Amino acid sequence: MTAPTTATDVNQPSLQPTAPTGRRMSLPVLMLVIAGALALTSIVRLITGANGITNVSQMSTALQLAVPIGLAGLGGLWAERAGVVNIGLEGMMILGTWFGAWAGFQWGPWTGVLVGIVGGCLGGLLHAIVTITFNVNHIVSGVAINILALGATRYLAPLAFEGHQGGSAKQSPPVDSLGHFSIPGLSGWLDSLNDQHWFFVSDIAGLLGGLVTDVSWLTLIAVALIPASWYILWRTPFGLRLRSCGENPVAAESLGVNVYKYKYLAVIISGGLAGLGGVFLSIVANPFYLEGQTSGRGYIGLAAMIFGNWMPGGLAIGAGLFGYTDSLNLRGGSANVHALLLLGALLLVAGAIWLAIRKKYVKAAITFVVGALVFAWYAGTNEVPNQVVSATPYVVTLVVLALSAQRLRMPKADGMQYRKGQGK
């Protein structure tokens, strides 16, 4: 029996869609949905005059805020596809921020990137030992790692950073920049096109301009990891074996797959990706480590992964959505959030119509009433309180997860305890 056949045979049954998941959205349909959402956003921009909601600066900031969330979510995806729940992403990100800044200010930023990844991998290794070898509850282990990482970095920071210029008990000395780049010609052309404020065209220009203007090299690496993970997990024998461990580890073992090995590799890679997200925060987003720097992004990354239905593409969309709402805090937050109330009302009304077409009249009525209330809020005010602006990313996280819950399908053996020899 060849290795590819083993992996495929083991994993094939688990890849069949089950009833709760519904039909998977094809790429053309997904692109149409994204285009429709962008067109609706453009209409809202023209009505409200809030040009900032799709300008290049807004999109560039959103991308920067989405990267650490996406990396944390990608780490969670690797672990959970192998059947290990990784609530410890936040702690692994914290380790990445500290180790990255510690090595970065001494030996350069790229060394900091590598050491930060290693720091996250150490957190992943600890989680793997506790959950895979000793069969400790995955949630308990993840929470413990979050607490341990926070305590360890609080202890190490004064020892490593005090006495150095710019360093303190809660902050590292500054780290040199990794460098940024813009695509000559294209960046300026898209910026000019965005400034025309045309319907739809200027909004697309703003979105694309944010992707090619003042971009960090680490951002480029992070974006490339999305398709790379998809290819490895869904188009290689290694990925098929790994996913079989998350669907049916007993059957995988019975066909010769070393389940322990693949689970360990997946969780260590998961920690490394989360650590890279932490490095992004302490070297790119800010050129120094700062206590509390992750601000719950590990948990939001986990939410992005769930929103994306444990798929890299959906995860990227979820991370972009959360990064965009977070960017509203930094650039004209109150005016932009007020304009997005109209967008939310229109989306809710559209959702009510769709539910009515599908003869779900009670849900349609509730959705329509909520949409009417949101529109009344928009029409009756000129701005929203700053507290609402600050809470927007977390509210969006809860709403999106609530709306997407019906179509989710986690790996069948995700979080289940497994002991070697069960398949023999």
Tab-separated table of C-alpha atoms in Angstrom, residues 12-289:
chain	number	residue	atom	x	y	z
A	12	GLN	CA	-12.013	10.268	1.943
A	13	PRO	CA	-15.133	9.469	4.006
A	14	SER	CA	-14.521	12.453	6.264
A	15	LEU	CA	-14.504	14.858	3.336
A	16	GLN	CA	-18.068	14.095	2.304
A	17	PRO	CA	-20.442	16.917	3.275
A	18	THR	CA	-22.976	16.168	5.964
A	19	ALA	CA	-26.501	17.451	6.242
A	20	PRO	CA	-25.909	20.336	8.651
A	21	THR	CA	-23.282	21.940	6.456
A	22	GLY	CA	-25.447	22.682	3.436
A	23	ARG	CA	-23.943	23.175	0.017
A	24	ARG	CA	-20.451	24.592	-0.141
A	25	MET	CA	-20.310	27.968	-1.870
A	26	SER	CA	-18.391	27.780	-5.140
A	27	LEU	CA	-15.674	30.299	-5.979
A	28	PRO	CA	-17.714	32.152	-8.669
A	29	VAL	CA	-20.666	32.494	-6.295
A	30	LEU	CA	-18.362	33.672	-3.515
A	31	MET	CA	-16.843	36.300	-5.817
A	32	LEU	CA	-20.337	37.492	-6.758
A	33	VAL	CA	-21.272	37.794	-3.085
A	34	ILE	CA	-18.119	39.806	-2.345
A	35	ALA	CA	-18.759	42.040	-5.373
A	36	GLY	CA	-22.367	42.566	-4.256
A	37	ALA	CA	-21.263	43.506	-0.741
A	38	LEU	CA	-18.708	45.933	-2.152
A	39	ALA	CA	-21.330	47.484	-4.469
A	40	LEU	CA	-23.701	47.923	-1.535
A	41	THR	CA	-20.886	49.518	0.472
A	42	SER	CA	-20.271	51.881	-2.454
A	43	ILE	CA	-23.933	52.902	-2.468
A	44	VAL	CA	-23.759	53.618	1.263
A	45	ARG	CA	-20.595	55.675	0.730
A	46	LEU	CA	-22.294	57.792	-1.937
A	47	ILE	CA	-25.406	58.338	0.214
A	48	THR	CA	-23.568	59.202	3.432
A	49	GLY	CA	-20.501	60.914	1.984
A	50	ALA	CA	-18.268	58.800	4.262
A	51	ASN	CA	-15.511	58.335	1.689
A	52	GLY	CA	-13.182	57.063	4.373
A	53	ILE	CA	-14.851	53.660	4.596
A	54	THR	CA	-13.136	52.429	1.419
A	55	ASN	CA	-10.130	54.694	0.946
A	56	VAL	CA	-6.595	53.353	0.529
A	57	SER	CA	-5.454	54.366	4.016
A	58	GLN	CA	-8.421	52.618	5.626
A	59	MET	CA	-7.797	49.421	3.677
A	60	SER	CA	-4.058	49.512	4.369
A	61	THR	CA	-4.718	49.849	8.103
A	62	ALA	CA	-7.308	47.072	7.931
A	63	LEU	CA	-4.775	44.755	6.274
A	64	GLN	CA	-2.201	45.464	8.964
A	65	LEU	CA	-4.733	44.737	11.704
A	66	ALA	CA	-6.006	41.608	9.932
A	67	VAL	CA	-2.597	39.926	9.589
A	68	PRO	CA	-2.038	38.901	13.251
A	69	ILE	CA	-5.666	37.777	13.516
A	70	GLY	CA	-5.313	35.738	10.334
A	71	LEU	CA	-2.049	34.136	11.477
A	72	ALA	CA	-3.577	33.169	14.820
A	73	GLY	CA	-6.618	31.739	13.025
A	74	LEU	CA	-4.384	29.840	10.605
A	75	GLY	CA	-2.561	28.353	13.576
A	76	GLY	CA	-5.879	27.250	15.038
A	77	LEU	CA	-6.864	25.713	11.693
A	78	TRP	CA	-3.710	23.552	11.540
A	79	ALA	CA	-4.246	22.238	15.061
A	80	GLU	CA	-7.964	21.594	14.757
A	81	ARG	CA	-7.678	19.911	11.376
A	82	ALA	CA	-5.534	17.359	13.250
A	83	GLY	CA	-8.133	17.068	16.007
A	84	VAL	CA	-6.572	19.282	18.698
A	85	VAL	CA	-8.494	22.319	19.948
A	86	ASN	CA	-6.050	25.183	20.482
A	87	ILE	CA	-7.473	27.758	22.879
A	88	GLY	CA	-3.861	28.608	23.741
A	89	LEU	CA	-3.365	30.718	20.599
A	90	GLU	CA	-3.408	33.896	22.682
A	91	GLY	CA	-0.604	32.636	24.898
A	92	MET	CA	1.448	31.494	21.906
A	93	MET	CA	1.029	34.954	20.379
A	94	ILE	CA	2.242	36.492	23.639
A	95	LEU	CA	5.344	34.288	23.519
A	96	GLY	CA	5.878	35.389	19.910
A	97	THR	CA	5.715	39.077	20.824
A	98	TRP	CA	8.231	38.715	23.654
A	99	PHE	CA	10.723	36.389	21.970
A	100	GLY	CA	10.538	38.343	18.712
A	101	ALA	CA	11.256	41.697	20.356
A	102	TRP	CA	13.912	40.239	22.666
A	103	ALA	CA	15.904	38.761	19.789
A	104	GLY	CA	15.042	41.588	17.403
A	105	PHE	CA	16.541	44.475	19.349
A	106	GLN	CA	19.769	42.501	19.924
A	107	TRP	CA	20.401	40.732	16.616
A	108	GLY	CA	18.113	42.370	14.087
A	109	PRO	CA	14.458	42.104	13.054
A	110	TRP	CA	14.711	38.996	10.863
A	111	THR	CA	16.388	37.110	13.693
A	112	GLY	CA	13.536	38.340	15.852
A	113	VAL	CA	11.051	36.848	13.382
A	114	LEU	CA	12.711	33.424	13.557
A	115	VAL	CA	13.086	33.444	17.343
A	116	GLY	CA	9.496	34.628	17.767
A	117	ILE	CA	8.293	31.685	15.672
A	118	VAL	CA	10.366	29.370	17.867
A	119	GLY	CA	8.766	30.929	20.961
A	120	GLY	CA	5.316	30.165	19.592
A	121	CYS	CA	6.427	26.635	18.685
A	122	LEU	CA	7.502	26.070	22.294
A	123	GLY	CA	3.994	26.967	23.419
A	124	GLY	CA	2.599	24.602	20.784
A	125	LEU	CA	4.938	21.816	21.893
A	126	LEU	CA	3.813	22.202	25.504
A	127	HIS	CA	0.164	22.083	24.423
A	128	ALA	CA	0.871	18.977	22.330
A	129	ILE	CA	2.613	17.144	25.185
A	130	VAL	CA	-0.189	17.910	27.630
A	131	THR	CA	-3.115	17.118	25.313
A	132	ILE	CA	-1.773	14.363	23.057
A	133	THR	CA	0.565	12.421	25.340
A	134	PHE	CA	-1.201	12.953	28.677
A	135	ASN	CA	-4.765	13.373	27.325
A	136	VAL	CA	-5.518	16.487	29.353
A	137	ASN	CA	-8.664	18.336	28.300
A	138	HIS	CA	-7.759	20.613	25.377
A	139	ILE	CA	-9.616	23.641	26.734
A	140	VAL	CA	-7.997	23.349	30.160
A	141	SER	CA	-4.547	23.052	28.606
A	142	GLY	CA	-5.113	26.046	26.316
A	143	VAL	CA	-6.305	28.283	29.127
A	144	ALA	CA	-3.345	27.200	31.255
A	145	ILE	CA	-0.917	28.083	28.442
A	146	ASN	CA	-2.493	31.541	28.104
A	147	ILE	CA	-1.998	32.164	31.823
A	148	LEU	CA	1.492	30.671	31.817
A	149	ALA	CA	2.636	32.727	28.817
A	150	LEU	CA	1.369	35.941	30.374
A	151	GLY	CA	3.077	35.201	33.688
A	152	ALA	CA	6.341	34.093	32.061
A	153	THR	CA	6.663	37.219	29.905
A	154	ARG	CA	5.842	39.472	32.868
A	155	TYR	CA	8.649	37.789	34.787
A	156	LEU	CA	11.161	37.829	31.932
A	157	ALA	CA	10.528	41.365	30.648
A	158	PRO	CA	12.192	43.233	33.566
A	159	LEU	CA	15.168	40.849	33.447
A	160	ALA	CA	15.667	41.243	29.687
A	161	PHE	CA	14.725	44.871	28.997
A	162	GLU	CA	15.467	46.993	32.053
A	163	GLY	CA	18.792	48.790	31.781
A	164	HIS	CA	18.650	49.037	27.994
A	165	GLN	CA	17.892	52.330	26.288
A	166	GLY	CA	14.157	52.565	25.674
A	167	GLY	CA	13.452	49.436	27.696
A	168	SER	CA	11.471	49.005	30.910
A	169	ALA	CA	9.713	46.332	32.940
A	170	LYS	CA	6.779	46.397	30.495
A	171	GLN	CA	8.404	47.427	27.225
A	172	SER	CA	11.346	46.344	25.112
A	173	PRO	CA	13.852	48.653	23.419
A	174	PRO	CA	12.848	49.558	19.854
A	175	VAL	CA	13.430	47.024	17.075
A	176	ASP	CA	14.648	48.006	13.612
A	177	SER	CA	12.085	47.922	10.798
A	178	LEU	CA	11.780	44.992	8.419
A	179	GLY	CA	11.072	47.473	5.644
A	180	HIS	CA	7.991	48.332	3.592
A	181	PHE	CA	7.325	48.470	-0.112
A	182	SER	CA	4.803	49.897	-2.564
A	183	ILE	CA	4.420	48.771	-6.165
A	184	PRO	CA	5.688	51.722	-8.232
A	185	GLY	CA	3.101	53.200	-10.588
A	186	LEU	CA	0.278	50.871	-9.601
A	187	SER	CA	0.086	52.185	-6.037
A	188	GLY	CA	-0.129	55.825	-7.123
A	189	TRP	CA	-2.607	55.084	-9.914
A	190	LEU	CA	-4.965	53.222	-7.577
A	191	ASP	CA	-4.716	56.017	-5.010
A	192	SER	CA	-5.651	58.599	-7.655
A	193	LEU	CA	-8.534	56.442	-8.874
A	194	ASN	CA	-9.794	56.058	-5.323
A	195	ASP	CA	-9.760	59.846	-4.876
A	196	GLN	CA	-12.268	60.217	-7.735
A	197	HIS	CA	-14.999	58.716	-5.489
A	198	TRP	CA	-16.707	56.965	-8.406
A	199	PHE	CA	-19.277	54.277	-7.801
A	200	PHE	CA	-17.767	50.825	-7.278
A	201	VAL	CA	-14.609	51.516	-9.328
A	202	SER	CA	-13.106	53.796	-6.679
A	203	ASP	CA	-14.000	51.285	-3.954
A	204	ILE	CA	-12.210	48.473	-5.779
A	205	ALA	CA	-9.247	50.815	-6.263
A	206	GLY	CA	-9.222	51.535	-2.521
A	207	LEU	CA	-9.309	47.826	-1.679
A	208	LEU	CA	-6.523	46.927	-4.114
A	209	GLY	CA	-4.534	50.030	-3.205
A	210	GLY	CA	-4.437	48.947	0.415
A	211	LEU	CA	-2.847	45.680	-0.693
A	212	VAL	CA	0.017	47.281	-2.661
A	213	THR	CA	0.769	50.462	-0.698
A	214	ASP	CA	3.278	50.642	2.168
A	215	VAL	CA	3.159	46.880	2.769
A	216	SER	CA	5.569	45.123	5.127
A	217	TRP	CA	7.555	42.154	3.859
A	218	LEU	CA	6.154	40.146	6.747
A	219	THR	CA	2.646	40.993	5.533
A	220	LEU	CA	3.538	39.505	2.158
A	221	ILE	CA	4.763	36.322	3.851
A	222	ALA	CA	1.612	36.117	5.996
A	223	VAL	CA	-0.691	36.495	2.979
A	224	ALA	CA	1.264	33.820	1.085
A	225	LEU	CA	0.788	31.392	3.986
A	226	ILE	CA	-2.981	31.252	3.302
A	227	PRO	CA	-2.798	29.561	-0.142
A	228	ALA	CA	0.291	27.619	0.969
A	229	SER	CA	-1.638	26.093	3.878
A	230	TRP	CA	-4.556	25.260	1.598
A	231	TYR	CA	-2.257	23.506	-0.856
A	232	ILE	CA	-0.392	21.537	1.826
A	233	LEU	CA	-3.499	20.455	3.707
A	234	TRP	CA	-5.749	19.689	0.721
A	235	ARG	CA	-3.401	18.758	-2.113
A	236	THR	CA	-0.586	16.700	-0.565
A	237	PRO	CA	-0.405	13.228	1.029
A	238	PHE	CA	0.965	14.862	4.185
A	239	GLY	CA	-2.086	17.092	4.453
A	240	LEU	CA	-4.488	14.223	3.810
A	241	ARG	CA	-2.923	12.166	6.591
A	242	LEU	CA	-2.996	15.120	8.947
A	243	ARG	CA	-6.666	15.837	8.286
A	244	SER	CA	-7.523	12.156	8.660
A	245	CYS	CA	-6.259	12.417	12.241
A	246	GLY	CA	-8.837	15.112	12.872
A	247	GLU	CA	-11.675	13.203	11.242
A	248	ASN	CA	-11.147	9.616	12.392
A	249	PRO	CA	-7.832	8.911	14.148
A	250	VAL	CA	-8.746	5.287	14.896
A	251	ALA	CA	-9.301	4.521	11.215
A	252	ALA	CA	-6.157	6.470	10.315
A	253	GLU	CA	-4.057	4.420	12.718
A	254	SER	CA	-5.545	1.164	11.467
A	255	LEU	CA	-4.265	2.042	7.995
A	256	GLY	CA	-0.743	2.848	9.146
A	257	VAL	CA	-0.835	6.592	9.866
A	258	ASN	CA	1.277	7.649	12.862
A	259	VAL	CA	-1.446	9.723	14.511
A	260	TYR	CA	0.734	11.015	17.349
A	261	LYS	CA	3.360	12.305	14.908
A	262	TYR	CA	0.872	14.211	12.782
A	263	LYS	CA	-0.926	15.684	15.777
A	264	TYR	CA	2.377	16.840	17.270
A	265	LEU	CA	3.503	18.405	13.984
A	266	ALA	CA	0.153	20.157	13.522
A	267	VAL	CA	0.111	21.682	17.016
A	268	ILE	CA	3.757	22.790	16.835
A	269	ILE	CA	3.105	24.418	13.434
A	270	SER	CA	0.007	25.982	14.973
A	271	GLY	CA	2.124	27.517	17.723
A	272	GLY	CA	4.672	28.769	15.203
A	273	LEU	CA	1.991	30.529	13.156
A	274	ALA	CA	0.513	32.130	16.271
A	275	GLY	CA	4.033	33.144	17.316
A	276	LEU	CA	4.525	34.751	13.898
A	277	GLY	CA	1.339	36.718	14.520
A	278	GLY	CA	2.855	37.909	17.791
A	279	VAL	CA	6.076	38.865	16.001
A	280	PHE	CA	4.034	40.976	13.596
A	281	LEU	CA	2.635	42.923	16.553
A	282	SER	CA	5.999	43.578	18.220
A	283	ILE	CA	8.107	44.262	15.109
A	284	VAL	CA	5.785	45.510	12.346
A	285	ALA	CA	2.653	46.973	13.948
A	286	ASN	CA	4.777	48.439	16.767
A	287	PRO	CA	8.585	48.347	16.787
A	288	PHE	CA	8.733	47.055	20.375
A	289	TYR	CA	7.234	44.546	22.790
